Amino acid sequence: MEPSDNDPVYVVRFKTFFTTDLAKRKDNTNLTWLNIATALDPRFKGLKCLSKAERSEVWASISNLVVGERPTQQPPSETTEEQPPNKRRMSVFLLGSSDTDTDEEEESTEQRVECYKAEPKMDMEGCPLQWWSKREGAYARLARIARKYLSTPATTVPCERLFSLSGHIVQKKRAALSPDNVNRLVCVSNWLK
């Protein structure tokens, strides 16, 4: 949206203001959050809007989030008996340290992310949160992360409604007002001040 030589002065001013304002808003946008939320939405997990390098970066950050997610606390069973300390030490000696457990856990999370990527895409009319709730058993940690990222409101309309003058005029009860009537009410409200 570059100003051209044929544009009138007001159009040039609008274009320059619009591009600078859009650049400021883009700088304030948390693109990482949006990319992760897009990847966790089963409708758009192909990430066609990103380059291959950006896609792999998004999936790597999702894998890191899954590894960092704590497993759900399972209630302790009453029938388990504690083993004597020397048996524990012997099992650690024979089976290796718990470092291998974390390596296996990381591989398991990588496999879960790959399994999610391999799942067929969801219909565009479907609800991603319902999709994740149905598959929470298979992807427990990934589902918790998806719930966190997908529950973020995608609009600032309620905030704008609270703080703007037209927001005071156009309330939920008056949402059916035509744009002309809203403009008239805003104008009258400004005149009365």
XYZ file of N, CA and C in Angstrom:
579
model
N 0.838 -1.166 0.000
C 0.000 0.000 0.000
C 0.892 1.242 0.000
N 1.687 1.335 -1.006
C 2.570 2.487 -1.165
C 1.816 3.626 -1.846
N 2.017 4.852 -1.387
C 1.376 5.986 -2.065
C 1.954 6.161 -3.471
N 1.090 6.450 -4.410
C 1.549 6.679 -5.784
C 1.460 8.166 -6.111
N 2.040 8.529 -7.228
C 2.045 9.938 -7.636
C 0.652 10.430 -8.019
N -0.218 9.535 -8.413
C -1.564 9.918 -8.844
C -2.531 10.093 -7.678
N -2.139 9.692 -6.479
C -3.034 9.766 -5.323
C -3.200 11.203 -4.844
N -4.414 11.561 -4.438
C -4.618 12.876 -3.819
C -3.901 12.931 -2.460
N -3.758 14.110 -1.927
C -3.012 14.315 -0.684
C -3.646 13.549 0.471
N -4.971 13.566 0.578
C -5.619 12.875 1.695
C -5.425 11.360 1.603
N -5.350 10.818 0.388
C -5.112 9.381 0.223
C -3.675 9.044 0.607
N -2.739 9.904 0.251
C -1.333 9.689 0.628
C -1.200 9.706 2.141
N -1.850 10.687 2.798
C -1.811 10.749 4.265
C -2.417 9.493 4.883
N -3.546 9.064 4.332
C -4.193 7.860 4.850
C -3.290 6.643 4.694
N -2.702 6.481 3.527
C -1.852 5.312 3.286
C -0.637 5.305 4.209
N -0.005 6.450 4.396
C 1.169 6.478 5.282
C 0.761 6.230 6.729
N -0.338 6.833 7.161
C -0.810 6.596 8.525
C -1.192 5.137 8.722
N -1.890 4.591 7.739
C -2.350 3.209 7.843
C -1.175 2.239 7.904
N -0.174 2.420 7.050
C 0.965 1.497 7.045
C 1.780 1.608 8.326
N 1.967 2.819 8.860
C 2.713 2.940 10.122
C 1.920 2.351 11.283
N 0.619 2.585 11.297
C -0.212 2.020 12.364
C -0.240 0.499 12.289
N -0.339 -0.030 11.082
C -0.340 -1.482 10.910
C 1.000 -2.084 11.333
N 2.091 -1.401 11.030
C 3.414 -1.896 11.441
C 3.539 -1.915 12.961
N 3.012 -0.877 13.629
C 3.039 -0.851 15.100
C 2.227 -2.002 15.673
N 1.065 -2.238 15.114
C 0.216 -3.327 15.612
C 0.861 -4.691 15.371
N 1.533 -4.835 14.241
C 2.194 -6.110 13.951
C 3.337 -6.350 14.929
N 4.054 -5.296 15.298
C 5.140 -5.451 16.267
C 4.610 -5.867 17.628
N 3.417 -5.424 17.973
C 2.829 -5.768 19.269
C 2.157 -7.136 19.267
N 2.027 -7.752 18.112
C 1.357 -9.043 18.014
C 2.313 -10.149 18.433
N 1.806 -11.055 19.223
C 2.601 -12.196 19.661
C 2.452 -13.304 18.615
N 3.288 -13.252 17.587
C 3.165 -14.192 16.478
C 3.474 -15.622 16.891
N 4.384 -15.801 17.840
C 4.695 -17.158 18.294
C 3.454 -17.805 18.883
N 2.756 -17.060 19.728
C 1.526 -17.571 20.338
C 0.500 -17.924 19.256
N 0.339 -17.038 18.291
C -0.637 -17.272 17.226
C -0.261 -18.482 16.372
N 1.027 -18.640 16.084
C 1.462 -19.787 15.283
C 1.244 -21.099 16.025
N 1.525 -21.107 17.326
C 1.307 -22.322 18.115
C -0.185 -22.633 18.179
N -0.997 -21.613 18.391
C -2.449 -21.825 18.435
C -2.962 -22.345 17.095
N -2.411 -21.854 16.004
C -2.818 -22.331 14.681
C -2.424 -23.788 14.487
N -1.225 -24.152 14.941
C -0.771 -25.538 14.794
C -1.600 -26.485 15.650
N -2.062 -26.017 16.798
C -2.851 -26.866 17.684
C -4.328 -26.903 17.307
N -4.721 -26.114 16.336
C -6.085 -26.174 15.811
C -6.110 -27.256 14.736
N -6.852 -28.341 14.951
C -6.826 -29.449 13.992
C -7.318 -29.092 12.595
N -7.926 -27.946 12.436
C -8.373 -27.526 11.108
C -7.234 -26.932 10.294
N -6.244 -26.336 10.972
C -5.191 -25.587 10.286
C -3.789 -26.080 10.622
N -3.667 -27.307 11.129
C -2.368 -27.779 11.605
C -1.349 -27.966 10.493
N -1.769 -27.891 9.242
C -0.828 -27.974 8.127
C 0.078 -26.760 8.033
N -0.319 -25.654 8.653
C 0.448 -24.401 8.678
C 0.870 -23.966 7.275
N -0.062 -23.985 6.359
C 0.228 -23.621 4.974
C 0.632 -22.155 4.829
N 0.303 -21.342 5.812
C 0.612 -19.917 5.736
C 2.065 -19.619 6.109
N 2.806 -20.624 6.580
C 4.189 -20.421 7.014
C 5.157 -21.149 6.092
N 6.397 -20.679 6.093
C 7.433 -21.380 5.332
C 7.817 -22.666 6.061
N 8.554 -23.541 5.390
C 8.934 -24.817 6.004
C 9.784 -24.599 7.247
N 10.678 -23.624 7.197
C 11.532 -23.352 8.359
C 10.694 -22.883 9.542
N 9.719 -22.012 9.270
C 8.850 -21.534 10.347
C 7.973 -22.656 10.888
N 7.518 -23.543 10.010
C 6.720 -24.686 10.461
C 7.514 -25.565 11.413
N 8.741 -25.892 11.021
C 9.550 -26.758 11.888
C 9.858 -26.061 13.204
N 10.018 -24.747 13.177
C 10.247 -23.990 14.412
C 9.019 -24.046 15.325
N 7.844 -23.925 14.742
C 6.606 -23.991 15.527
C 6.446 -25.371 16.143
N 6.680 -26.424 15.360
C 6.531 -27.781 15.891
C 7.583 -28.076 16.950
N 8.783 -27.524 16.793
C 9.813 -27.715 17.824
C 9.403 -27.026 19.117
N 8.832 -25.843 19.017
C 8.393 -25.155 20.239
C 7.217 -25.887 20.881
N 6.345 -26.492 20.087
C 5.252 -27.288 20.657
C 5.816 -28.510 21.368
N 6.803 -29.157 20.764
C 7.433 -30.310 21.422
C 8.073 -29.901 22.738
N 8.714 -28.736 22.757
C 9.308 -28.241 24.007
C 8.239 -27.965 25.052
N 7.108 -27.431 24.621
C 6.009 -27.187 25.556
C 5.478 -28.494 26.127
N 5.372 -29.506 25.288
C 4.859 -30.796 25.750
C 5.838 -31.432 26.728
N 7.133 -31.345 26.438
C 8.134 -31.903 27.351
C 8.104 -31.154 28.676
N 7.903 -29.851 28.628
C 7.868 -29.045 29.846
C 6.591 -29.189 30.643
N 5.540 -29.702 30.023
C 4.253 -29.875 30.709
C 4.367 -30.998 31.726
N 3.884 -30.748 32.908
C 3.922 -31.772 33.960
C 2.852 -32.812 33.696
N 3.174 -34.071 33.953
C 2.129 -35.086 33.790
C 1.059 -34.907 34.846
N -0.135 -35.381 34.537
C -1.229 -35.250 35.498
C -0.934 -36.107 36.714
N -1.282 -35.581 37.856
C -1.059 -36.303 39.106
C -2.089 -37.406 39.215
N -1.627 -38.632 39.309
C -2.550 -39.735 39.496
C -2.675 -39.993 40.979
N -3.874 -40.294 41.449
C -4.044 -40.527 42.874
C -3.259 -41.767 43.289
N -2.614 -41.710 44.450
C -1.831 -42.863 44.883
C -2.751 -44.033 45.174
N -2.344 -45.208 44.732
C -3.176 -46.385 44.984
C -2.876 -46.903 46.379
N -3.903 -47.424 47.010
C -3.769 -47.863 48.392
C -3.102 -49.223 48.498
N -3.068 -49.989 47.427
C -2.542 -51.349 47.491
C -1.041 -51.423 47.261
N -0.424 -50.336 46.823
C 1.012 -50.404 46.573
C 1.764 -50.404 47.887
N 2.746 -51.248 47.938
C 3.584 -51.335 49.128
C 4.937 -50.754 48.785
N 5.530 -50.104 49.752
C 6.844 -49.536 49.523
C 7.878 -50.636 49.537
N 8.811 -50.543 48.598
C 9.887 -51.510 48.555
C 10.972 -51.090 49.527
N 11.719 -52.026 50.036
C 12.830 -51.667 50.907
C 13.856 -50.851 50.130
N 14.582 -49.966 50.823
C 15.523 -49.085 50.138
C 16.616 -49.827 49.380
N 17.102 -50.943 49.889
C 18.186 -51.621 49.193
C 17.714 -52.239 47.878
N 16.451 -52.639 47.775
C 15.937 -53.154 46.510
C 15.853 -52.034 45.475
N 15.494 -50.854 45.913
C 15.444 -49.725 44.998
C 16.824 -49.440 44.439
N 17.800 -49.429 45.313
C 19.157 -49.147 44.855
C 19.616 -50.199 43.854
N 19.299 -51.448 44.119
C 19.700 -52.522 43.227
C 19.010 -52.374 41.875
N 17.720 -51.980 41.888
C 17.016 -51.814 40.617
C 17.590 -50.647 39.827
N 17.991 -49.581 40.502
C 18.617 -48.461 39.810
C 19.928 -48.908 39.202
N 20.671 -49.742 39.925
C 21.945 -50.234 39.425
C 21.736 -51.128 38.208
N 20.745 -51.996 38.269
C 20.514 -52.939 37.183
C 19.846 -52.292 35.971
N 18.892 -51.418 36.221
C 18.111 -50.841 35.127
C 18.658 -49.524 34.610
N 19.553 -48.928 35.306
C 20.097 -47.653 34.882
C 19.456 -46.518 35.640
N 19.966 -45.333 35.439
C 19.470 -44.172 36.177
C 18.187 -43.658 35.560
N 17.594 -42.683 36.219
C 16.333 -42.124 35.722
C 16.551 -41.196 34.540
N 17.810 -40.916 34.167
C 18.063 -40.087 32.997
C 17.529 -40.744 31.732
N 17.601 -42.058 31.669
C 17.062 -42.746 30.495
C 15.553 -42.613 30.437
N 14.912 -42.508 31.608
C 13.465 -42.312 31.627
C 13.093 -40.991 30.975
N 13.851 -39.938 31.257
C 13.536 -38.645 30.658
C 13.796 -38.670 29.159
N 14.835 -39.402 28.717
C 15.071 -39.525 27.276
C 13.911 -40.243 26.598
N 13.438 -41.316 27.227
C 12.301 -42.050 26.668
C 11.045 -41.187 26.676
N 10.896 -40.373 27.716
C 9.727 -39.491 27.797
C 9.759 -38.466 26.676
N 10.946 -37.908 26.388
C 11.062 -36.944 25.302
C 10.749 -37.601 23.960
N 11.232 -38.838 23.766
C 10.916 -39.551 22.532
C 9.416 -39.807 22.430
N 8.798 -40.146 23.550
C 7.360 -40.403 23.560
C 6.581 -39.142 23.198
N 6.998 -38.000 23.738
C 6.298 -36.759 23.402
C 6.506 -36.402 21.940
N 7.710 -36.635 21.424
C 7.943 -36.397 19.997
C 7.015 -37.276 19.158
N 6.856 -38.527 19.583
C 5.974 -39.433 18.852
C 4.524 -38.968 18.933
N 4.118 -38.453 20.092
C 2.744 -37.959 20.236
C 2.496 -36.778 19.308
N 3.467 -35.872 19.239
C 3.316 -34.711 18.356
C 3.252 -35.180 16.904
N 4.094 -36.140 16.547
C 4.069 -36.668 15.179
C 2.747 -37.382 14.884
N 2.224 -38.104 15.869
C 0.921 -38.769 15.680
C -0.182 -37.738 15.471
N -0.127 -36.644 16.240
C -1.124 -35.581 16.066
C -1.017 -34.981 14.668
N 0.205 -34.749 14.212
C 0.392 -34.180 12.880
C -0.135 -35.121 11.798
N -0.049 -36.440 12.053
C -0.491 -37.423 11.067
C -2.003 -37.628 11.068
N -2.681 -37.171 12.112
C -4.148 -37.321 12.170
C -4.783 -36.533 11.026
N -5.916 -37.006 10.516
C -6.594 -36.248 9.458
C -7.125 -34.916 9.989
N -7.170 -33.938 9.093
C -7.666 -32.621 9.489
C -9.147 -32.692 9.817
N -9.553 -31.782 10.673
C -10.943 -31.704 11.089
C -11.722 -30.844 10.088
N -13.030 -31.052 10.015
C -13.881 -30.211 9.175
C -13.816 -28.767 9.659
N -14.008 -27.847 8.736
C -13.936 -26.426 9.078
C -15.056 -26.001 10.018
N -16.176 -26.704 10.020
C -17.292 -26.345 10.887
C -17.131 -26.884 12.298
N -16.199 -27.794 12.501
C -16.035 -28.433 13.803
C -15.397 -27.518 14.836
N -15.543 -27.892 16.092
C -14.972 -27.128 17.204
C -13.663 -27.791 17.635
N -12.554 -27.062 17.595
C -11.277 -27.664 17.967
C -11.222 -28.096 19.428
N -11.872 -27.364 20.318
C -11.843 -27.751 21.730
C -12.593 -29.058 21.955
N -13.673 -29.284 21.228
C -14.372 -30.568 21.322
C -13.518 -31.687 20.739
N -12.809 -31.400 19.662
C -11.918 -32.389 19.059
C -10.860 -32.824 20.067
N -10.279 -31.843 20.769
C -9.243 -32.167 21.755
C -9.828 -32.896 22.954
N -11.038 -32.555 23.362
C -11.619 -33.251 24.514
C -11.906 -34.715 24.183
N -12.237 -35.010 22.934
C -12.463 -36.403 22.536
C -11.162 -37.202 22.496
N -10.055 -36.533 22.221
C -8.776 -37.225 22.082
C -7.832 -36.962 23.251
N -8.388 -36.521 24.350
C -7.555 -36.194 25.508
C -6.858 -37.427 26.073
N -7.459 -38.584 25.928
C -6.829 -39.805 26.420
C -5.556 -40.139 25.661
N -5.562 -39.904 24.361
C -4.394 -40.219 23.540
C -3.321 -39.146 23.633
N -3.739 -37.897 23.789
C -2.795 -36.778 23.808
C -3.027 -35.934 25.056
N -2.766 -36.476 26.226
C -3.117 -35.782 27.472
C -2.385 -34.448 27.606
N -1.082 -34.463 27.498
C -0.313 -33.215 27.663
C -0.581 -32.246 26.523
N -0.615 -32.762 25.326
C -0.866 -31.916 24.168
C -2.253 -31.292 24.239
N -3.220 -32.033 24.760
C -4.582 -31.505 24.889
C -4.633 -30.368 25.898
N -3.873 -30.491 27.000
C -3.847 -29.398 27.979
C -3.238 -28.140 27.378
N -2.177 -28.307 26.611
C -1.546 -27.151 25.970
C -2.492 -26.554 24.932
N -3.166 -27.402 24.169
C -4.112 -26.917 23.161
C -5.244 -26.141 23.815
N -5.735 -26.632 24.933
C -6.808 -25.932 25.644
C -6.340 -24.541 26.065
N -5.096 -24.453 26.510
C -4.554 -23.163 26.944
C -4.447 -22.195 25.766
N -3.925 -22.668 24.649
C -3.685 -21.782 23.515
C -4.950 -21.480 22.720
N -5.869 -22.427 22.644
C -7.070 -22.218 21.838
C -8.167 -21.466 22.576
N -8.041 -21.308 23.877
C -9.080 -20.599 24.620
C -8.814 -19.103 24.697
N -7.787 -18.629 24.043
C -7.479 -17.207 24.015
C -8.468 -16.491 23.106
N -9.086 -15.391 23.569
C -10.023 -14.681 22.697
C -9.306 -14.114 21.479
N -9.916 -14.238 20.333
C -9.289 -13.807 19.091
C -9.634 -12.373 18.732
N -10.392 -11.698 19.536
C -10.805 -10.338 19.214
C -10.725 -9.457 20.448
N -10.652 -8.164 20.207
C -10.633 -7.216 21.318
C -11.922 -6.428 21.388
N -12.959 -6.896 20.725
C -14.219 -6.159 20.665
C -14.786 -5.867 22.049
N -14.843 -6.818 22.995
C -15.376 -6.465 24.311
C -14.576 -5.356 24.989
N -13.251 -5.368 24.826
C -12.433 -4.308 25.419
C -12.728 -2.970 24.756
N -12.834 -2.974 23.446
C -13.138 -1.734 22.743
C -14.521 -1.232 23.119
N -15.428 -2.151 23.356
C -16.777 -1.764 23.740
C -16.758 -1.060 25.094
N -15.844 -1.477 25.972
C -15.776 -0.868 27.295
C -15.219 0.544 27.261
N -14.228 0.786 26.404
C -13.489 2.033 26.491
C -13.797 3.049 25.401
N -14.522 2.693 24.376
C -14.774 3.655 23.312
C -16.149 4.294 23.476
N -16.291 5.443 22.880
C -17.559 6.167 22.949
C -18.664 5.383 22.250
N -18.354 4.845 21.085
C -19.382 4.066 20.396
C -19.698 2.793 21.166
N -18.746 2.320 21.968
C -19.010 1.156 22.810
C -20.029 1.454 23.884
N -20.042 2.708 24.366
C -21.050 3.088 25.354
C -22.433 3.204 24.706
N -22.438 3.582 23.450
C -23.709 3.732 22.757
C -24.212 2.383 22.253
N -23.329 1.628 21.603
C -23.718 0.331 21.050
C -23.423 -0.729 22.097
N -24.400 -0.995 22.895
C -24.266 -2.037 23.903
C -24.904 -3.300 23.367
N -24.845 -4.353 24.148
C -25.413 -5.616 23.669
C -26.895 -5.469 23.351
N -27.590 -4.645 24.125
C -29.025 -4.472 23.895
C -29.300 -3.708 22.606
N -28.344 -2.868 22.201
C -28.529 -2.050 21.008
C -27.673 -2.540 19.846
N -27.282 -3.766 19.835
C -26.370 -4.272 18.811
C -26.986 -4.286 17.420
N -28.285 -4.191 17.323
C -28.948 -4.246 16.020
C -29.097 -2.875 15.374
N -28.502 -1.845 15.942
C -28.591 -0.514 15.342
C -27.869 -0.492 14.005
N -28.410 0.266 13.087
C -27.748 0.405 11.790
C -26.532 1.326 11.950
N -25.551 1.221 11.061
C -24.368 2.082 11.158
C -24.702 3.572 11.102
N -25.709 3.937 10.317
C -26.103 5.351 10.246
C -26.622 5.842 11.591
N -27.455 5.036 12.232
C -27.982 5.431 13.544
C -26.873 5.500 14.591
N -25.910 4.597 14.519
C -24.782 4.645 15.457
C -23.996 5.929 15.251
N -23.725 6.281 13.999
C -23.001 7.526 13.720
C -23.767 8.737 14.235
N -25.070 8.742 14.066
C -25.879 9.860 14.560
C -25.824 9.951 16.081
N -25.925 8.791 16.745
C -25.876 8.792 18.212
C -24.511 9.231 18.737
N -23.443 8.816 18.071
C -22.096 9.246 18.471
C -21.960 10.746 18.274
N -22.470 11.248 17.167
C -22.408 12.684 16.889
C -23.191 13.472 17.938
N -24.387 13.025 18.258
C -25.200 13.702 19.276
C -24.504 13.639 20.632
N -23.917 12.522 20.943
C -23.214 12.375 22.216
C -22.034 13.336 22.300
N -21.305 13.502 21.191
C -20.186 14.450 21.179
C -20.675 15.886 21.318
N -21.800 16.214 20.714
C -22.331 17.564 20.792
C -22.778 17.904 22.206
N -23.290 16.904 22.919
C -23.796 17.158 24.263
C -22.687 17.340 25.289
N -21.495 16.955 24.965
C -20.386 17.079 25.931
C -19.854 18.451 26.023
